[in-house]
Every structure is written in C-alpha cells, then in structure tokens.
Amino acid sequence: MRGWADAEIPRRGLIVLSGVRANSGETAEAFTDDGWFRTGDLGWQDADGYLFVTGRSKEVIVLPDGKNVAPEEVEAVYVQSRYVRDIAVLERNGRLVALVLPDLDAARAAGAGRLANELRVSFGELGSRLPRYMRISDFVTVLAPLPRNPLGKYL
C-alpha cells in the first residue's frame, strides 16, 4: 500500500472491532468485502510509508462537476484575511459559499468603511491562490461565533 494518495484510510488489526453489535447492516457498511474497516479519514501515504491525514470523507463537498472540496482547505486560505475572525465554507446550489464572522476591530483599525466591500476585495486576492472550483462565490457575515462541537468541527 505504499505510495497511495487522496483516499480513505483503511484499518485492520486487533484494535478494530469486528462489527456493530446487533446491526449487520451497519457492520456491512463499515467494512470492505476483504475485512478492512472504513475509517472515514482521508489521507495519503508517501513512498517511505508515512501516513498524512488530510480530512474526513463525511466533510468533503462534492460539487456538481464531481470535484471534491475539503472545506478545511478553503477555510485555511480565506481565514488569512485580516477582516475574518472565523469562517465556515459550505455548498449551496452547487457553489461554495461561506459564513463569515468578521473581525470588527481589524475593520475599524484599517478604516474599512464598508466591511462587505473590504471582504470581497480580500477574498478576491486570497481566492486567486486556489483553483477556481475551490473559490467561494458568495458569503454572509454573522455576528455570533460559529457553533462548533467539542472537537472543533462546525455544527
């Protein structure tokens, strides 16, 4: 299995349970036909055998053209805007959009008159670092922190 890339990371061994108690349907979905557990983790392995985890399959956005987008990758680029405190990328009508918690102090300090315009300019510059299919097409600003679970994932 050395040298594979951008795939679900399978597991097998003593640490993996043999199935879901009293639910053969879930057990069948959780394992491949040859007994590997489907972790839901995505990643790649280099030629030396090191494993790199890049995300979760349940969090991947599949666009209408079949392209897969890991929201965390897109968020990591756009959160670099000085006007953004937090951002969540989602799919709406086949396009990437974002919920943005702005950094109002940064906007005031920069003398930004219209925050929405400043965000559009900033997002245009940052988006140029990404392939077109990974760029957000629109955003909405929110005033409350974005809700997260205990692991830091968006609800």
Backbone as a chain_set.jsonl record, in Angstrom:
{"seq": "MRGWADAEIPRRGLIVLSGVRANSGETAEAFTDDGWFRTGDLGWQDADGYLFVTGRSKEVIVLPDGKNVAPEEVEAVYVQSRYVRDIAVLERNGRLVALVLPDLDAARAAGAGRLANELRVSFGELGSRLPRYMRISDFVTVLAPLPRNPLGKYL", "coords": {"N": [[0.809, -1.208, 0.0], [2.122, 1.151, -0.12], [2.744, 4.522, -1.135], [0.212, 5.474, -1.967], [-2.446, 7.874, -2.631], [-4.649, 10.555, -1.612], [-7.066, 9.184, -0.576], [-9.5, 7.128, 1.175], [-8.566, 6.14, 4.411], [-7.888, 2.943, 5.308], [-8.314, 0.51, 8.015], [-7.044, -2.257, 9.82], [-6.837, -4.888, 12.155], [-6.096, -5.89, 15.594], [-7.083, -3.831, 17.15], [-9.378, -2.953, 15.926], [-12.846, -3.308, 16.106], [-14.977, -6.15, 15.48], [-17.45, -5.699, 14.405], [-20.695, -4.027, 14.375], [-22.637, -4.249, 17.116], [-25.48, -6.276, 17.045], [-26.377, -5.213, 14.634], [-26.294, -5.858, 11.606], [-26.432, -4.541, 9.159], [-25.176, -2.015, 9.506], [-22.649, -2.984, 10.126], [-21.895, -4.189, 7.698], [-21.696, -1.896, 6.082], [-19.587, -0.62, 7.325], [-17.29, -2.057, 6.818], [-14.973, -3.262, 4.326], [-15.295, -5.696, 1.66], [-13.146, -7.419, 1.944], [-12.496, -7.229, 4.622], [-11.38, -4.845, 5.71], [-11.605, -2.011, 7.819], [-13.623, 0.808, 7.293], [-12.566, 3.879, 7.855], [-13.293, 6.525, 7.384], [-11.556, 8.57, 7.462], [-9.49, 10.648, 5.494], [-6.577, 10.623, 3.421], [-3.068, 10.334, 2.63], [-0.249, 8.324, 1.688], [3.223, 8.417, 1.806], [6.145, 7.506, -0.16], [7.896, 6.445, 1.665], [6.307, 5.323, 3.536], [5.059, 6.921, 5.429], [2.15, 8.232, 6.908], [-0.298, 10.615, 6.086], [-2.881, 12.459, 7.307], [-5.631, 14.057, 5.924], [-8.258, 14.895, 6.132], [-11.835, 14.329, 6.575], [-14.068, 12.011, 5.133], [-16.814, 12.433, 5.314], [-17.017, 15.14, 5.505], [-16.307, 16.211, 3.129], [-17.093, 18.179, 0.326], [-18.938, 17.551, -2.506], [-18.966, 18.775, -5.628], [-21.221, 19.77, -8.343], [-19.889, 19.102, -10.75], [-18.429, 16.954, -10.017], [-16.059, 17.376, -8.699], [-14.135, 17.192, -5.724], [-14.111, 18.877, -2.628], [-12.39, 19.805, 0.206], [-13.594, 21.401, 2.906], [-12.012, 22.493, 4.971], [-9.544, 23.084, 3.799], [-10.145, 25.23, 2.098], [-11.17, 27.068, 3.917], [-8.852, 27.546, 5.414], [-7.385, 29.175, 3.732], [-8.998, 31.483, 3.263], [-9.405, 32.442, 5.862], [-7.181, 33.844, 6.384], [-7.546, 36.476, 5.799], [-7.38, 39.728, 7.072], [-9.705, 40.737, 7.987], [-11.279, 38.711, 8.9], [-12.458, 36.74, 11.485], [-13.434, 34.192, 11.884], [-14.47, 31.475, 9.762], [-16.733, 29.533, 7.85], [-17.043, 27.188, 5.348], [-19.408, 26.138, 2.987], [-21.676, 24.258, 0.867], [-23.949, 25.495, -1.525], [-26.554, 25.288, -3.669], [-24.877, 24.057, -5.55], [-22.554, 25.548, -5.46], [-19.701, 26.983, -3.762], [-20.021, 28.618, -0.719], [-19.801, 30.942, 2.048], [-19.952, 31.347, 5.607], [-19.207, 34.078, 7.521], [-17.527, 35.251, 10.279], [-16.8, 38.347, 11.065], [-13.835, 40.244, 11.857], [-14.312, 42.799, 13.604], [-12.851, 44.737, 14.967], [-10.423, 44.805, 13.571], [-11.357, 45.714, 11.139], [-12.29, 48.278, 11.816], [-9.873, 49.427, 12.689], [-8.435, 49.469, 10.333], [-9.794, 51.317, 9.002], [-11.853, 50.612, 7.42], [-14.553, 51.31, 5.57], [-16.934, 50.128, 4.415], [-17.549, 47.052, 5.315], [-18.329, 44.721, 3.903], [-17.477, 45.239, 1.277], [-14.705, 45.423, 1.666], [-14.199, 42.816, 2.505], [-14.887, 41.417, 0.146], [-12.882, 42.303, -1.646], [-10.588, 41.405, -0.304], [-11.146, 38.625, -0.247], [-11.137, 38.124, -2.973], [-8.43, 38.502, -3.605], [-7.211, 36.531, -1.962], [-8.517, 34.244, -2.884], [-7.406, 33.871, -5.368], [-5.282, 32.242, -4.986], [-6.218, 29.746, -5.004], [-7.534, 26.886, -6.87], [-10.057, 27.507, -9.362], [-12.491, 26.102, -8.861], [-12.439, 25.822, -6.128], [-12.912, 28.252, -4.995], [-14.79, 30.605, -3.062], [-18.087, 31.686, -3.867], [-19.82, 33.454, -2.799], [-20.747, 35.128, 0.268], [-21.906, 35.428, 3.668], [-22.138, 37.595, 6.378], [-21.919, 37.031, 9.871], [-22.883, 37.68, 13.247], [-22.521, 36.331, 15.598], [-20.401, 33.918, 17.216], [-19.414, 31.066, 15.277], [-21.089, 27.985, 15.595], [-19.603, 25.169, 17.162], [-18.596, 21.725, 17.62], [-17.348, 19.695, 20.409], [-14.921, 18.792, 19.313], [-14.137, 20.815, 17.693], [-15.257, 20.986, 15.205], [-17.531, 22.323, 12.797], [-20.975, 22.747, 13.543]], "CA": [[0.0, 0.0, 0.0], [2.969, 2.352, -0.118], [2.67, 5.442, -2.248], [-1.131, 5.835, -2.399], [-2.739, 9.287, -2.369], [-6.016, 11.07, -1.63], [-8.02, 8.085, -0.472], [-9.92, 6.809, 2.534], [-7.559, 5.362, 5.12], [-8.481, 1.74, 5.903], [-7.642, -0.029, 9.207], [-7.299, -3.648, 10.131], [-5.993, -5.335, 13.255], [-6.744, -6.22, 16.868], [-7.702, -2.627, 17.683], [-10.643, -2.73, 15.232], [-13.925, -4.224, 16.486], [-15.388, -6.987, 14.349], [-18.735, -5.299, 13.856], [-21.598, -3.242, 15.202], [-23.463, -5.222, 17.834], [-26.896, -6.425, 16.696], [-26.753, -4.416, 13.468], [-25.489, -6.38, 10.498], [-26.407, -3.544, 8.087], [-24.104, -1.063, 9.794], [-21.386, -3.704, 10.028], [-21.579, -4.335, 6.269], [-21.281, -0.586, 5.563], [-18.365, -0.181, 7.991], [-16.151, -2.862, 6.406], [-14.875, -3.674, 2.926], [-15.527, -7.126, 1.474], [-11.989, -8.191, 2.406], [-12.297, -7.081, 6.06], [-10.789, -3.592, 6.162], [-12.547, -1.054, 8.416], [-13.689, 2.106, 6.613], [-12.424, 4.854, 8.936], [-13.839, 7.836, 7.054], [-10.437, 9.502, 7.395], [-8.866, 10.759, 4.177], [-5.173, 10.949, 3.514], [-2.16, 9.761, 1.656], [0.952, 7.713, 2.234], [4.352, 8.687, 0.925], [6.93, 6.336, -0.58], [8.569, 5.889, 2.836], [5.318, 4.705, 4.413], [4.47, 7.855, 6.382], [0.735, 8.487, 6.644], [-0.713, 12.003, 6.289], [-4.338, 12.573, 7.36], [-5.984, 15.356, 5.346], [-9.636, 15.285, 6.407], [-12.84, 13.28, 6.778], [-14.885, 11.852, 3.931], [-18.154, 12.99, 5.54], [-16.947, 16.593, 5.436], [-15.959, 16.602, 1.774], [-18.18, 18.702, -0.506], [-18.839, 17.1, -3.888], [-19.607, 19.762, -6.497], [-21.966, 19.156, -9.45], [-19.0, 18.554, -11.778], [-17.74, 15.797, -9.453], [-14.843, 17.744, -7.979], [-14.221, 17.104, -4.274], [-13.504, 20.011, -1.93], [-12.311, 19.717, 1.663], [-13.841, 22.767, 3.38], [-10.92, 22.986, 5.817], [-8.503, 23.661, 2.935], [-10.625, 26.52, 1.619], [-11.239, 27.941, 5.094], [-7.487, 27.908, 5.812], [-6.932, 30.275, 2.875], [-9.792, 32.703, 3.455], [-9.295, 32.956, 7.23], [-5.995, 34.695, 6.416], [-7.949, 37.869, 5.655], [-7.325, 40.441, 8.354], [-11.066, 41.088, 8.38], [-12.009, 37.489, 9.246], [-12.147, 36.076, 12.752], [-13.746, 32.778, 11.683], [-15.18, 31.255, 8.509], [-17.191, 28.169, 7.564], [-17.364, 27.022, 3.927], [-20.428, 25.132, 2.706], [-22.169, 24.221, -0.51], [-25.328, 25.948, -1.713], [-26.915, 25.27, -5.089], [-23.746, 23.638, -6.362], [-21.437, 26.503, -5.373], [-19.154, 27.183, -2.426], [-20.355, 29.874, -0.056], [-19.192, 30.985, 3.373], [-20.438, 32.138, 6.733], [-18.019, 34.791, 7.97], [-17.543, 36.057, 11.496], [-15.763, 39.35, 10.787], [-13.054, 40.857, 12.931], [-14.743, 44.19, 13.529], [-11.764, 45.6, 15.436], [-9.479, 44.953, 12.459], [-12.013, 46.549, 10.124], [-12.257, 49.663, 12.31], [-8.486, 49.884, 12.731], [-7.994, 49.701, 8.955], [-10.622, 52.375, 8.44], [-12.712, 49.999, 6.406], [-15.882, 51.913, 5.618], [-17.942, 49.099, 4.169], [-16.901, 45.774, 5.578], [-18.62, 43.76, 2.831], [-16.584, 45.537, 0.147], [-13.344, 45.056, 2.058], [-14.138, 41.356, 2.475], [-14.875, 40.973, -1.262], [-11.549, 42.559, -2.195], [-9.673, 40.483, 0.37], [-11.443, 37.265, -0.71], [-10.684, 38.036, -4.357], [-6.977, 38.326, -3.59], [-6.889, 35.234, -1.379], [-9.063, 33.2, -3.743], [-6.54, 33.651, -6.525], [-4.326, 31.19, -4.612], [-6.919, 28.461, -5.103], [-8.154, 26.578, -8.169], [-11.371, 28.168, -9.483], [-13.584, 25.333, -8.249], [-12.335, 25.901, -4.67], [-13.142, 29.63, -4.55], [-16.166, 30.883, -2.651], [-18.789, 32.556, -4.801], [-20.569, 34.453, -2.038], [-20.619, 34.968, 1.716], [-22.811, 36.161, 4.548], [-21.492, 37.854, 7.664], [-22.7, 36.702, 11.065], [-22.397, 38.441, 14.396], [-22.239, 35.419, 16.707], [-19.422, 32.886, 16.865], [-19.953, 29.904, 14.581], [-21.186, 26.874, 16.555], [-18.697, 24.032, 16.946], [-18.705, 20.624, 18.573], [-16.149, 19.653, 21.269], [-13.714, 18.54, 18.532], [-13.834, 21.996, 16.909], [-15.895, 20.912, 13.897], [-18.759, 23.115, 12.713], [-22.252, 22.02, 13.652]], "C": [[0.846, 1.264, 0.0], [2.721, 3.201, -1.357], [1.268, 5.797, -2.71], [-1.455, 7.262, -1.957], [-4.228, 9.558, -2.407], [-7.069, 9.976, -1.622], [-8.456, 7.92, 0.98], [-8.876, 5.894, 3.154], [-8.242, 4.14, 5.749], [-7.692, 1.303, 7.138], [-8.002, -1.49, 9.321], [-6.364, -4.027, 11.261], [-6.795, -5.561, 14.511], [-7.505, -5.034, 17.455], [-9.09, -2.373, 17.082], [-11.674, -3.766, 15.676], [-14.398, -4.981, 15.255], [-16.734, -6.601, 13.764], [-19.529, -4.466, 14.836], [-22.589, -4.216, 15.824], [-24.92, -5.145, 17.396], [-27.322, -5.534, 15.528], [-25.872, -4.816, 12.286], [-25.411, -5.383, 9.33], [-25.294, -2.534, 8.289], [-22.739, -1.727, 9.696], [-20.963, -3.836, 8.573], [-21.097, -3.018, 5.67], [-19.926, -0.154, 6.113], [-17.12, -0.921, 7.515], [-16.177, -3.138, 4.909], [-15.114, -5.182, 2.849], [-14.36, -7.976, 1.976], [-11.588, -7.874, 3.847], [-11.621, -5.823, 6.56], [-11.878, -2.665, 6.688], [-12.458, 0.27, 7.673], [-13.687, 3.205, 7.683], [-13.148, 6.168, 8.667], [-12.765, 8.907, 7.017], [-9.857, 9.481, 5.991], [-7.39, 11.101, 4.348], [-4.368, 10.315, 2.412], [-0.937, 9.225, 2.37], [2.098, 7.968, 1.269], [5.137, 7.407, 0.651], [7.669, 5.683, 0.584], [7.606, 5.268, 3.834], [4.706, 5.626, 5.448], [3.046, 8.197, 5.945], [0.408, 9.937, 6.99], [-2.229, 12.06, 6.223], [-4.711, 13.973, 6.898], [-7.413, 15.784, 5.624], [-10.53, 14.084, 6.637], [-13.739, 13.212, 5.557], [-16.276, 12.445, 4.099], [-18.176, 14.506, 5.429], [-16.622, 17.102, 4.038], [-17.212, 17.066, 1.029], [-17.935, 18.21, -1.931], [-19.643, 18.075, -4.74], [-20.308, 19.072, -7.668], [-21.083, 18.546, -10.547], [-18.167, 17.382, -11.27], [-16.466, 16.12, -8.7], [-15.107, 17.704, -6.471], [-13.477, 18.267, -3.632], [-13.547, 19.734, -0.431], [-12.489, 21.129, 2.202], [-12.691, 23.349, 4.204], [-9.816, 23.634, 4.983], [-8.889, 25.057, 2.467], [-10.659, 27.52, 2.778], [-9.852, 28.426, 5.508], [-6.936, 29.055, 4.969], [-7.678, 31.561, 3.216], [-9.7, 33.274, 4.869], [-8.048, 33.835, 7.386], [-6.325, 36.173, 6.207], [-7.918, 38.547, 7.019], [-8.708, 40.816, 8.858], [-11.884, 39.884, 8.855], [-11.522, 36.924, 10.574], [-12.366, 34.575, 12.61], [-14.55, 32.647, 10.39], [-15.554, 29.78, 8.383], [-17.607, 28.121, 6.097], [-18.36, 25.889, 3.778], [-20.839, 25.208, 1.244], [-23.617, 24.678, -0.539], [-25.583, 26.032, -3.21], [-25.718, 24.978, -5.998], [-22.544, 24.553, -6.337], [-20.953, 26.592, -3.936], [-19.51, 28.57, -1.926], [-19.769, 29.824, 1.353], [-20.026, 31.786, 4.357], [-19.189, 32.763, 7.346], [-18.324, 35.54, 9.26], [-16.433, 37.083, 11.322], [-15.033, 39.784, 12.051], [-13.329, 42.348, 12.851], [-13.664, 45.157, 14.004], [-10.75, 45.848, 14.322], [-10.069, 45.854, 11.377], [-11.992, 48.015, 10.55], [-10.846, 50.241, 12.268], [-7.965, 50.207, 11.324], [-8.783, 50.822, 8.294], [-11.539, 51.852, 7.347], [-14.127, 50.542, 6.564], [-16.99, 50.89, 5.453], [-17.264, 47.754, 4.243], [-17.124, 44.777, 4.44], [-17.704, 43.985, 1.627], [-15.147, 45.133, 0.45], [-13.179, 43.533, 2.033], [-14.084, 40.838, 1.043], [-13.492, 41.16, -1.897], [-10.545, 41.564, -1.605], [-9.884, 39.048, -0.118], [-11.025, 37.077, -2.168], [-9.179, 37.784, -4.437], [-6.597, 36.943, -3.066], [-7.351, 34.083, -2.275], [-8.194, 32.902, -4.948], [-5.475, 32.593, -6.24], [-4.912, 29.791, -4.812], [-7.35, 28.169, -6.533], [-9.558, 27.181, -8.199], [-12.487, 27.417, -8.759], [-13.56, 25.386, -6.729], [-12.584, 27.315, -4.131], [-14.597, 29.813, -4.121], [-16.795, 31.87, -3.629], [-19.564, 33.66, -4.082], [-20.349, 34.187, -0.556], [-21.683, 35.793, 2.421], [-22.054, 36.392, 5.847], [-22.471, 37.535, 8.793], [-22.092, 37.454, 12.232], [-22.055, 37.576, 15.597], [-21.194, 34.398, 16.268], [-20.104, 31.675, 16.214], [-19.966, 28.707, 15.531], [-20.301, 25.69, 16.16], [-18.964, 22.944, 17.982], [-17.432, 20.595, 19.423], [-14.844, 19.376, 20.522], [-13.333, 19.719, 17.649], [-14.443, 21.995, 15.518], [-17.179, 21.722, 13.931], [-19.972, 22.228, 12.836], [-23.136, 22.372, 12.484]], "O": [[0.298, 2.36, 0.114], [2.518, 2.693, -2.459], [1.134, 6.387, -3.782], [-0.833, 7.797, -1.039], [-4.979, 8.897, -3.125], [-7.866, 9.859, -2.553], [-7.861, 8.494, 1.892], [-8.366, 4.984, 2.501], [-9.087, 4.295, 6.631], [-6.531, 1.681, 7.295], [-9.105, -1.911, 8.972], [-5.231, -3.548, 11.325], [-8.02, -5.442, 14.509], [-8.477, -5.227, 18.186], [-9.893, -1.651, 17.674], [-11.408, -4.967, 15.628], [-14.24, -4.514, 14.128], [-17.123, -7.128, 12.721], [-19.107, -4.227, 15.968], [-23.298, -4.925, 15.111], [-25.516, -4.067, 17.38], [-28.486, -5.143, 15.435], [-24.847, -4.192, 12.011], [-24.427, -5.382, 8.59], [-24.551, -2.227, 7.357], [-21.778, -1.109, 9.238], [-19.797, -3.617, 8.245], [-20.188, -3.014, 4.84], [-19.196, 0.588, 5.457], [-16.004, -0.47, 7.773], [-17.241, -3.236, 4.298], [-15.13, -5.861, 3.875], [-14.556, -9.12, 2.386], [-10.477, -8.202, 4.265], [-11.311, -5.738, 7.749], [-12.944, -2.542, 6.084], [-11.368, 0.796, 7.448], [-14.702, 3.429, 8.342], [-13.569, 6.851, 9.601], [-13.025, 10.032, 6.59], [-9.745, 8.422, 5.373], [-7.004, 11.781, 5.298], [-4.896, 9.83, 1.412], [-0.628, 9.613, 3.497], [1.964, 7.762, 0.062], [4.81, 6.346, 1.185], [8.03, 4.508, 0.51], [8.031, 4.745, 4.864], [3.91, 5.176, 6.272], [2.78, 8.422, 4.764], [0.787, 10.43, 8.053], [-2.811, 11.743, 5.186], [-4.183, 14.962, 7.407], [-7.758, 16.939, 5.373], [-10.057, 12.97, 6.863], [-14.128, 14.244, 5.01], [-16.863, 12.915, 3.125], [-19.244, 15.098, 5.275], [-16.66, 18.308, 3.796], [-18.259, 16.422, 1.096], [-16.862, 18.425, -2.494], [-20.86, 18.185, -4.587], [-20.021, 17.91, -7.958], [-21.484, 17.582, -11.199], [-17.305, 16.87, -11.985], [-15.85, 15.226, -8.119], [-16.164, 18.128, -6.004], [-12.362, 18.603, -4.031], [-14.609, 19.462, 0.13], [-11.626, 21.98, 1.982], [-12.425, 24.549, 4.146], [-9.217, 24.622, 5.409], [-8.055, 25.962, 2.444], [-10.234, 28.667, 2.637], [-9.689, 29.579, 5.907], [-6.105, 29.827, 5.447], [-7.062, 32.604, 3.431], [-9.897, 34.474, 5.056], [-7.882, 34.497, 8.41], [-5.469, 37.031, 6.42], [-8.387, 37.983, 8.007], [-8.87, 41.175, 10.024], [-13.063, 40.031, 9.179], [-10.332, 36.666, 10.759], [-11.594, 33.775, 13.14], [-15.225, 33.588, 9.972], [-14.785, 28.897, 8.763], [-18.429, 28.923, 5.655], [-18.191, 24.817, 4.36], [-20.414, 26.088, 0.496], [-24.415, 24.296, 0.317], [-24.9, 26.765, -3.926], [-25.569, 25.571, -7.066], [-21.605, 24.362, -7.109], [-21.704, 26.312, -3.001], [-19.323, 29.567, -2.624], [-19.295, 28.777, 1.795], [-20.702, 32.751, 4.002], [-18.226, 32.061, 7.653], [-19.249, 36.349, 9.326], [-15.254, 36.742, 11.418], [-15.56, 39.696, 13.16], [-12.657, 43.073, 12.117], [-13.571, 46.276, 13.5], [-10.274, 46.97, 14.15], [-9.359, 46.659, 10.775], [-11.708, 48.894, 9.736], [-10.642, 51.387, 11.868], [-7.15, 51.113, 11.153], [-8.484, 51.228, 7.171], [-11.944, 52.596, 6.455], [-14.807, 50.271, 7.553], [-17.891, 50.811, 6.288], [-16.506, 47.367, 3.354], [-16.197, 44.063, 4.057], [-17.215, 43.027, 1.028], [-14.458, 44.571, -0.4], [-12.148, 43.023, 1.594], [-13.32, 39.919, 0.748], [-12.998, 40.277, -2.598], [-9.754, 40.962, -2.331], [-8.915, 38.333, -0.376], [-10.604, 35.987, -2.554], [-8.714, 36.965, -5.23], [-5.759, 36.261, -3.655], [-6.661, 33.072, -2.406], [-8.241, 31.799, -5.491], [-4.834, 32.102, -7.168], [-4.194, 28.791, -4.791], [-7.515, 29.093, -7.33], [-10.177, 27.345, -7.148], [-13.333, 28.036, -8.113], [-14.552, 25.035, -6.09], [-12.474, 27.541, -2.925], [-15.513, 29.257, -4.727], [-16.129, 32.765, -4.149], [-19.918, 34.674, -4.683], [-19.824, 33.14, -0.175], [-22.27, 36.715, 1.856], [-21.401, 35.483, 6.358], [-23.678, 37.744, 8.675], [-20.916, 37.819, 12.202], [-21.374, 38.032, 16.516], [-21.111, 34.055, 15.088], [-21.229, 31.318, 16.565], [-18.969, 28.439, 16.201], [-20.257, 25.273, 15.002], [-19.483, 23.206, 19.066], [-16.522, 21.389, 19.184], [-13.768, 19.688, 21.033], [-12.334, 19.659, 16.932], [-14.178, 22.901, 14.728], [-17.842, 21.802, 14.965], [-20.009, 21.114, 12.313], [-24.256, 21.87, 12.383]]}, "num_chains": 1, "name": "protein.A"}
